[in-house]
Each structure stands twice: as C-alpha cells, then as structure tokens.
C-alpha cells in the first residue's frame, strides 16, 4: 500500500447492539477483511482479529452493547472498544486468567472462560483499560507492525 506523510489513518467503526448475539464476531470479521485488504501482514491480522473478537464479545456480554473502532496507522493498529455498561470494579482481578463473572446462560453459549482479557493482552503490544463502576469501560489495544 502506498503511504504518504499527510495521509489520514484509516478508521472504521461498528456498533455492538445490546443483546444481539446473532451478530457475534461481525465487527472482528469485518476488521479482518479490512486489514487484509490494506496489506497488513497476516500474523498481525490474526492477532488483531483475536483482540477485536474478545473486545467485541466483552462489550456485548458484559458491557450491554457499545461500539468498537479500528484505526490503522502506517505502522500500527489501534482497536478501541467502549461501552456505557456497569464498569469493572477490580481490573487486576478481571485481567487474571480464568476470572469471569459470566452467568450460566452465557457459559452455555461457550463464553465465560475468563480468557478474553488475558488473550487481548497477549496479542497486543500495549493495552489500556479505563473503567469506572456505573459509568462504563473503554479498552484500547495497540498492535505494531512493519511491512
Ligand atoms: N466491558 C466490560 N464491562 C464490564 N465488565 C467487563 C467488561 N469486560 C470484561 N469485564 C469483566 O472482566 C471479566 C473477565 O473478562 P474476560 O474477557 O477475561 O473473561 P470472560 O468474558 O468472562 O470470558 P471469556 O472472554 O473467556 O469468554 C468478565 O467476566 C467481567 O466480569
Ligand atoms: Mg471475554
């Protein structure tokens, strides 16, 4: 892909509608196609897809819906997932492998292993979780790459 200094980053955003489990993985699937189309290396596309999928699922399952955004810079990808849900009371706990507050109904759908946030951390070069109880959560993940 040709790059120039004044080129704006590529950005794409999707709404994650409350309770819409029929749209599972839709945003991350679209992001994956976009990144491949932009010529991002395939291992980076794979990592970004995992991050986007887990972030999208958390917004849907725990955040009561919200949105997810992809921004592609010349050498990095930024994924932001935000919701106005209940927030996370203990981020350190939430980051632990196996910690989940998912209900039995959610577990029956195959989610709630408590592996989403650890997986996001593992597959990104930097991540931040801004959250406030009763206000919502904003997760940002950065993945760097060279072409
Ligand atoms: N957007 C969010 N809003 C509120 N709580 C959240 C949010 N994202 C994560 N959490 C909390 O952090 C916990 C851990 O999240 P994580 O993604 O690691 O596991 P999980 O979603 O429960 O299970 P899995 O991702 O393996 O299906 C969740 O169970 C939930 O309590
Ligand atoms: Mg999760």
PDB file of C-alpha atoms and ligand atoms in Angstrom:
ATOM      1  CA  UNK A   1       0.000   0.000   0.000  1.00  0.00           C
ATOM      2  CA  UNK A   2       1.324   3.444  -0.867  1.00  0.00           C
ATOM      3  CA  UNK A   3       1.810   5.726   2.126  1.00  0.00           C
ATOM      4  CA  UNK A   4       2.382   9.443   2.254  1.00  0.00           C
ATOM      5  CA  UNK A   5       3.039  11.673   5.241  1.00  0.00           C
ATOM      6  CA  UNK A   6      -0.208  13.620   5.016  1.00  0.00           C
ATOM      7  CA  UNK A   7      -2.310  10.515   4.627  1.00  0.00           C
ATOM      8  CA  UNK A   8      -5.032  10.218   7.232  1.00  0.00           C
ATOM      9  CA  UNK A   9      -5.209   6.974   9.205  1.00  0.00           C
ATOM     10  CA  UNK A  10      -7.829   4.541   8.038  1.00  0.00           C
ATOM     11  CA  UNK A  11     -10.716   4.279  10.502  1.00  0.00           C
ATOM     12  CA  UNK A  12     -13.749   2.047  10.744  1.00  0.00           C
ATOM     13  CA  UNK A  13     -16.339   1.698  13.499  1.00  0.00           C
ATOM     14  CA  UNK A  14     -19.169  -0.671  14.340  1.00  0.00           C
ATOM     15  CA  UNK A  15     -21.996  -0.527  16.818  1.00  0.00           C
ATOM     16  CA  UNK A  16     -22.481  -3.559  19.039  1.00  0.00           C
ATOM     17  CA  UNK A  17     -26.165  -3.673  19.773  1.00  0.00           C
ATOM     18  CA  UNK A  18     -27.341  -4.738  23.232  1.00  0.00           C
ATOM     19  CA  UNK A  19     -28.136  -8.438  23.398  1.00  0.00           C
ATOM     20  CA  UNK A  20     -27.628  -9.059  19.688  1.00  0.00           C
ATOM     21  CA  UNK A  21     -25.957 -12.472  19.814  1.00  0.00           C
ATOM     22  CA  UNK A  22     -26.842 -13.102  16.166  1.00  0.00           C
ATOM     23  CA  UNK A  23     -24.150 -10.569  15.248  1.00  0.00           C
ATOM     24  CA  UNK A  24     -21.379 -12.379  17.159  1.00  0.00           C
ATOM     25  CA  UNK A  25     -17.977 -11.764  15.631  1.00  0.00           C
ATOM     26  CA  UNK A  26     -19.341  -9.487  12.915  1.00  0.00           C
ATOM     27  CA  UNK A  27     -17.134  -6.473  13.666  1.00  0.00           C
ATOM     28  CA  UNK A  28     -13.958  -8.527  14.083  1.00  0.00           C
ATOM     29  CA  UNK A  29     -14.681 -10.384  10.828  1.00  0.00           C
ATOM     30  CA  UNK A  30     -15.077  -7.074   9.003  1.00  0.00           C
ATOM     31  CA  UNK A  31     -11.888  -5.691  10.571  1.00  0.00           C
ATOM     32  CA  UNK A  32     -10.019  -8.812   9.480  1.00  0.00           C
ATOM     33  CA  UNK A  33     -11.100  -8.272   5.865  1.00  0.00           C
ATOM     34  CA  UNK A  34     -10.163  -4.589   6.039  1.00  0.00           C
ATOM     35  CA  UNK A  35      -6.686  -5.289   7.425  1.00  0.00           C
ATOM     36  CA  UNK A  36      -6.005  -7.929   4.780  1.00  0.00           C
ATOM     37  CA  UNK A  37      -7.202  -5.503   2.096  1.00  0.00           C
ATOM     38  CA  UNK A  38      -4.829  -2.827   3.460  1.00  0.00           C
ATOM     39  CA  UNK A  39      -1.924  -5.250   3.088  1.00  0.00           C
ATOM     40  CA  UNK A  40      -1.219  -5.703   6.798  1.00  0.00           C
ATOM     41  CA  UNK A  41       0.965  -8.807   7.394  1.00  0.00           C
ATOM     42  CA  UNK A  42      -1.107 -11.930   8.027  1.00  0.00           C
ATOM     43  CA  UNK A  43       0.273 -12.692  11.510  1.00  0.00           C
ATOM     44  CA  UNK A  44      -0.644  -9.146  12.542  1.00  0.00           C
ATOM     45  CA  UNK A  45      -4.110  -9.538  11.022  1.00  0.00           C
ATOM     46  CA  UNK A  46      -4.516 -12.724  13.059  1.00  0.00           C
ATOM     47  CA  UNK A  47      -3.506 -11.017  16.319  1.00  0.00           C
ATOM     48  CA  UNK A  48      -5.744  -8.013  15.633  1.00  0.00           C
ATOM     49  CA  UNK A  49      -8.690 -10.320  14.885  1.00  0.00           C
ATOM     50  CA  UNK A  50      -8.283 -12.099  18.223  1.00  0.00           C
ATOM     51  CA  UNK A  51      -8.094  -8.781  20.077  1.00  0.00           C
ATOM     52  CA  UNK A  52     -11.111  -7.390  18.210  1.00  0.00           C
ATOM     53  CA  UNK A  53     -13.166 -10.544  18.755  1.00  0.00           C
ATOM     54  CA  UNK A  54     -12.519 -10.727  22.501  1.00  0.00           C
ATOM     55  CA  UNK A  55     -13.124  -6.978  22.903  1.00  0.00           C
ATOM     56  CA  UNK A  56     -16.333  -7.176  20.894  1.00  0.00           C
ATOM     57  CA  UNK A  57     -17.591 -10.121  22.966  1.00  0.00           C
ATOM     58  CA  UNK A  58     -16.905  -8.296  26.220  1.00  0.00           C
ATOM     59  CA  UNK A  59     -18.831  -5.226  25.059  1.00  0.00           C
ATOM     60  CA  UNK A  60     -21.746  -7.460  24.107  1.00  0.00           C
ATOM     61  CA  UNK A  61     -21.698  -9.815  27.116  1.00  0.00           C
ATOM     62  CA  UNK A  62     -20.545  -7.576  29.961  1.00  0.00           C
ATOM     63  CA  UNK A  63     -20.918  -4.016  28.675  1.00  0.00           C
ATOM     64  CA  UNK A  64     -24.501  -4.199  27.485  1.00  0.00           C
ATOM     65  CA  UNK A  65     -23.524  -3.092  23.978  1.00  0.00           C
ATOM     66  CA  UNK A  66     -21.421  -0.217  22.730  1.00  0.00           C
ATOM     67  CA  UNK A  67     -19.019   0.224  19.869  1.00  0.00           C
ATOM     68  CA  UNK A  68     -15.699  -0.938  18.510  1.00  0.00           C
ATOM     69  CA  UNK A  69     -13.332   1.060  16.381  1.00  0.00           C
ATOM     70  CA  UNK A  70     -10.351   0.144  14.220  1.00  0.00           C
ATOM     71  CA  UNK A  71      -7.736   2.731  13.273  1.00  0.00           C
ATOM     72  CA  UNK A  72      -4.851   1.743  11.015  1.00  0.00           C
ATOM     73  CA  UNK A  73      -1.708   3.898  11.027  1.00  0.00           C
ATOM     74  CA  UNK A  74       1.289   3.250   8.768  1.00  0.00           C
ATOM     75  CA  UNK A  75       2.968   1.026  11.382  1.00  0.00           C
ATOM     76  CA  UNK A  76       0.318   0.249  13.954  1.00  0.00           C
ATOM     77  CA  UNK A  77      -3.253  -0.777  14.568  1.00  0.00           C
ATOM     78  CA  UNK A  78      -5.371   0.721  17.320  1.00  0.00           C
ATOM     79  CA  UNK A  79      -8.504  -1.049  18.490  1.00  0.00           C
ATOM     80  CA  UNK A  80     -10.893   0.693  20.868  1.00  0.00           C
ATOM     81  CA  UNK A  81     -13.946  -0.934  22.412  1.00  0.00           C
ATOM     82  CA  UNK A  82     -16.237   1.186  24.523  1.00  0.00           C
ATOM     83  CA  UNK A  83     -19.462   0.753  26.412  1.00  0.00           C
ATOM     84  CA  UNK A  84     -21.574   2.539  28.991  1.00  0.00           C
ATOM     85  CA  UNK A  85     -22.133  -0.630  30.989  1.00  0.00           C
ATOM     86  CA  UNK A  86     -21.505  -1.480  34.645  1.00  0.00           C
ATOM     87  CA  UNK A  87     -17.721  -0.971  34.562  1.00  0.00           C
ATOM     88  CA  UNK A  88     -15.120  -3.262  36.143  1.00  0.00           C
ATOM     89  CA  UNK A  89     -14.745  -2.972  39.945  1.00  0.00           C
ATOM     90  CA  UNK A  90     -11.362  -4.760  40.117  1.00  0.00           C
ATOM     91  CA  UNK A  91      -9.300  -4.567  36.923  1.00  0.00           C
ATOM     92  CA  UNK A  92      -6.412  -6.610  38.326  1.00  0.00           C
ATOM     93  CA  UNK A  93      -8.804  -9.457  39.100  1.00  0.00           C
ATOM     94  CA  UNK A  94     -10.523  -9.163  35.707  1.00  0.00           C
ATOM     95  CA  UNK A  95      -7.127  -9.488  33.990  1.00  0.00           C
ATOM     96  CA  UNK A  96      -6.439 -12.845  35.670  1.00  0.00           C
ATOM     97  CA  UNK A  97      -6.778 -15.990  33.567  1.00  0.00           C
ATOM     98  CA  UNK A  98      -9.944 -17.855  34.480  1.00  0.00           C
ATOM     99  CA  UNK A  99     -11.684 -14.980  36.273  1.00  0.00           C
ATOM    100  CA  UNK A 100     -15.198 -14.458  34.942  1.00  0.00           C
ATOM    101  CA  UNK A 101     -18.499 -13.077  36.141  1.00  0.00           C
ATOM    102  CA  UNK A 102     -20.370 -14.618  33.189  1.00  0.00           C
ATOM    103  CA  UNK A 103     -23.733 -16.157  34.039  1.00  0.00           C
ATOM    104  CA  UNK A 104     -24.661 -19.797  33.411  1.00  0.00           C
ATOM    105  CA  UNK A 105     -26.676 -18.708  30.357  1.00  0.00           C
ATOM    106  CA  UNK A 106     -23.566 -17.094  28.879  1.00  0.00           C
ATOM    107  CA  UNK A 107     -21.418 -20.129  29.742  1.00  0.00           C
ATOM    108  CA  UNK A 108     -23.885 -22.352  27.919  1.00  0.00           C
ATOM    109  CA  UNK A 109     -23.179 -20.294  24.798  1.00  0.00           C
ATOM    110  CA  UNK A 110     -19.499 -21.173  25.200  1.00  0.00           C
ATOM    111  CA  UNK A 111     -18.242 -17.929  26.714  1.00  0.00           C
ATOM    112  CA  UNK A 112     -17.076 -17.105  30.212  1.00  0.00           C
ATOM    113  CA  UNK A 113     -13.761 -18.972  30.423  1.00  0.00           C
ATOM    114  CA  UNK A 114     -12.184 -15.787  31.737  1.00  0.00           C
ATOM    115  CA  UNK A 115      -9.612 -15.796  28.956  1.00  0.00           C
ATOM    116  CA  UNK A 116     -10.675 -12.778  26.895  1.00  0.00           C
ATOM    117  CA  UNK A 117      -8.714 -10.004  28.598  1.00  0.00           C
ATOM    118  CA  UNK A 118      -5.547 -12.139  29.074  1.00  0.00           C
ATOM    119  CA  UNK A 119      -5.801 -13.037  25.378  1.00  0.00           C
ATOM    120  CA  UNK A 120      -6.107  -9.375  24.416  1.00  0.00           C
ATOM    121  CA  UNK A 121      -3.020  -8.554  26.475  1.00  0.00           C
ATOM    122  CA  UNK A 122      -1.033 -11.428  24.981  1.00  0.00           C
ATOM    123  CA  UNK A 123      -1.865 -10.449  21.411  1.00  0.00           C
ATOM    124  CA  UNK A 124      -1.286  -6.708  21.665  1.00  0.00           C
ATOM    125  CA  UNK A 125       1.858  -4.639  22.206  1.00  0.00           C
ATOM    126  CA  UNK A 126       0.066  -2.309  24.593  1.00  0.00           C
ATOM    127  CA  UNK A 127      -3.364  -2.276  26.145  1.00  0.00           C
ATOM    128  CA  UNK A 128      -5.230   0.013  28.496  1.00  0.00           C
ATOM    129  CA  UNK A 129      -8.485  -0.423  30.339  1.00  0.00           C
ATOM    130  CA  UNK A 130     -10.235   2.717  31.517  1.00  0.00           C
ATOM    131  CA  UNK A 131     -13.235   1.815  33.553  1.00  0.00           C
ATOM    132  CA  UNK A 132     -15.494   3.257  36.188  1.00  0.00           C
ATOM    133  CA  UNK A 133     -18.219   1.435  38.065  1.00  0.00           C
ATOM    134  CA  UNK A 134     -21.607   2.648  36.873  1.00  0.00           C
ATOM    135  CA  UNK A 135     -20.060   4.626  34.006  1.00  0.00           C
ATOM    136  CA  UNK A 136     -18.612   2.145  31.548  1.00  0.00           C
ATOM    137  CA  UNK A 137     -15.414   0.801  30.078  1.00  0.00           C
ATOM    138  CA  UNK A 138     -13.001   1.803  27.321  1.00  0.00           C
ATOM    139  CA  UNK A 139     -10.451  -0.749  26.234  1.00  0.00           C
ATOM    140  CA  UNK A 140      -7.651   0.325  23.903  1.00  0.00           C
ATOM    141  CA  UNK A 141      -5.172  -2.080  22.333  1.00  0.00           C
ATOM    142  CA  UNK A 142      -2.212  -1.279  20.079  1.00  0.00           C
ATOM    143  CA  UNK A 143      -0.504  -3.693  17.727  1.00  0.00           C
ATOM    144  CA  UNK A 144       2.658  -2.530  15.977  1.00  0.00           C
ATOM    145  CA  UNK A 145       3.944  -3.928  12.704  1.00  0.00           C
ATOM    146  CA  UNK A 146       6.438  -3.452   9.935  1.00  0.00           C
ATOM    147  CA  UNK A 147       5.538  -4.171   6.346  1.00  0.00           C
TER     148      UNK A 147
HETATM  149  N1  LIG B   1     -16.713  -4.275  29.027  1.00  0.00           N
HETATM  150  C1  LIG B   1     -16.818  -4.815  30.239  1.00  0.00           C
HETATM  151  N2  LIG B   1     -17.725  -4.316  31.133  1.00  0.00           N
HETATM  152  C2  LIG B   1     -17.856  -4.852  32.374  1.00  0.00           C
HETATM  153  N3  LIG B   1     -17.125  -5.915  32.814  1.00  0.00           N
HETATM  154  C3  LIG B   1     -16.228  -6.445  31.971  1.00  0.00           C
HETATM  155  C4  LIG B   1     -16.020  -5.949  30.651  1.00  0.00           C
HETATM  156  N4  LIG B   1     -15.055  -6.675  30.066  1.00  0.00           N
HETATM  157  C5  LIG B   1     -14.673  -7.595  30.970  1.00  0.00           C
HETATM  158  N5  LIG B   1     -15.369  -7.468  32.120  1.00  0.00           N
HETATM  159  C6  LIG B   1     -15.212  -8.262  33.366  1.00  0.00           C
HETATM  160  O1  LIG B   1     -13.946  -8.914  33.336  1.00  0.00           O
HETATM  161  C7  LIG B   1     -14.136 -10.326  33.420  1.00  0.00           C
HETATM  162  C8  LIG B   1     -13.059 -11.031  32.644  1.00  0.00           C
HETATM  163  O2  LIG B   1     -13.196 -10.766  31.247  1.00  0.00           O
HETATM  164  P1  LIG B   1     -12.614 -11.809  30.191  1.00  0.00           P
HETATM  165  O3  LIG B   1     -12.904 -11.328  28.830  1.00  0.00           O
HETATM  166  O4  LIG B   1     -11.197 -12.094  30.536  1.00  0.00           O
HETATM  167  O5  LIG B   1     -13.444 -13.156  30.525  1.00  0.00           O
HETATM  168  P2  LIG B   1     -14.952 -13.507  30.169  1.00  0.00           P
HETATM  169  O6  LIG B   1     -15.502 -12.524  29.198  1.00  0.00           O
HETATM  170  O7  LIG B   1     -15.693 -13.623  31.446  1.00  0.00           O
HETATM  171  O8  LIG B   1     -14.803 -14.933  29.497  1.00  0.00           O
HETATM  172  P3  LIG B   1     -14.243 -15.226  28.005  1.00  0.00           P
HETATM  173  O9  LIG B   1     -13.707 -13.940  27.464  1.00  0.00           O
HETATM  174  O10 LIG B   1     -13.172 -16.256  28.184  1.00  0.00           O
HETATM  175  O11 LIG B   1     -15.435 -15.712  27.242  1.00  0.00           O
HETATM  176  C9  LIG B   1     -15.545 -10.572  32.938  1.00  0.00           C
HETATM  177  O12 LIG B   1     -16.090 -11.784  33.397  1.00  0.00           O
HETATM  178  C10 LIG B   1     -16.269  -9.352  33.507  1.00  0.00           C
HETATM  179  O13 LIG B   1     -16.526  -9.514  34.882  1.00  0.00           O
HETATM  180 MG1  LIG B   2     -14.450 -12.032  27.474  1.00  0.00          MG
END
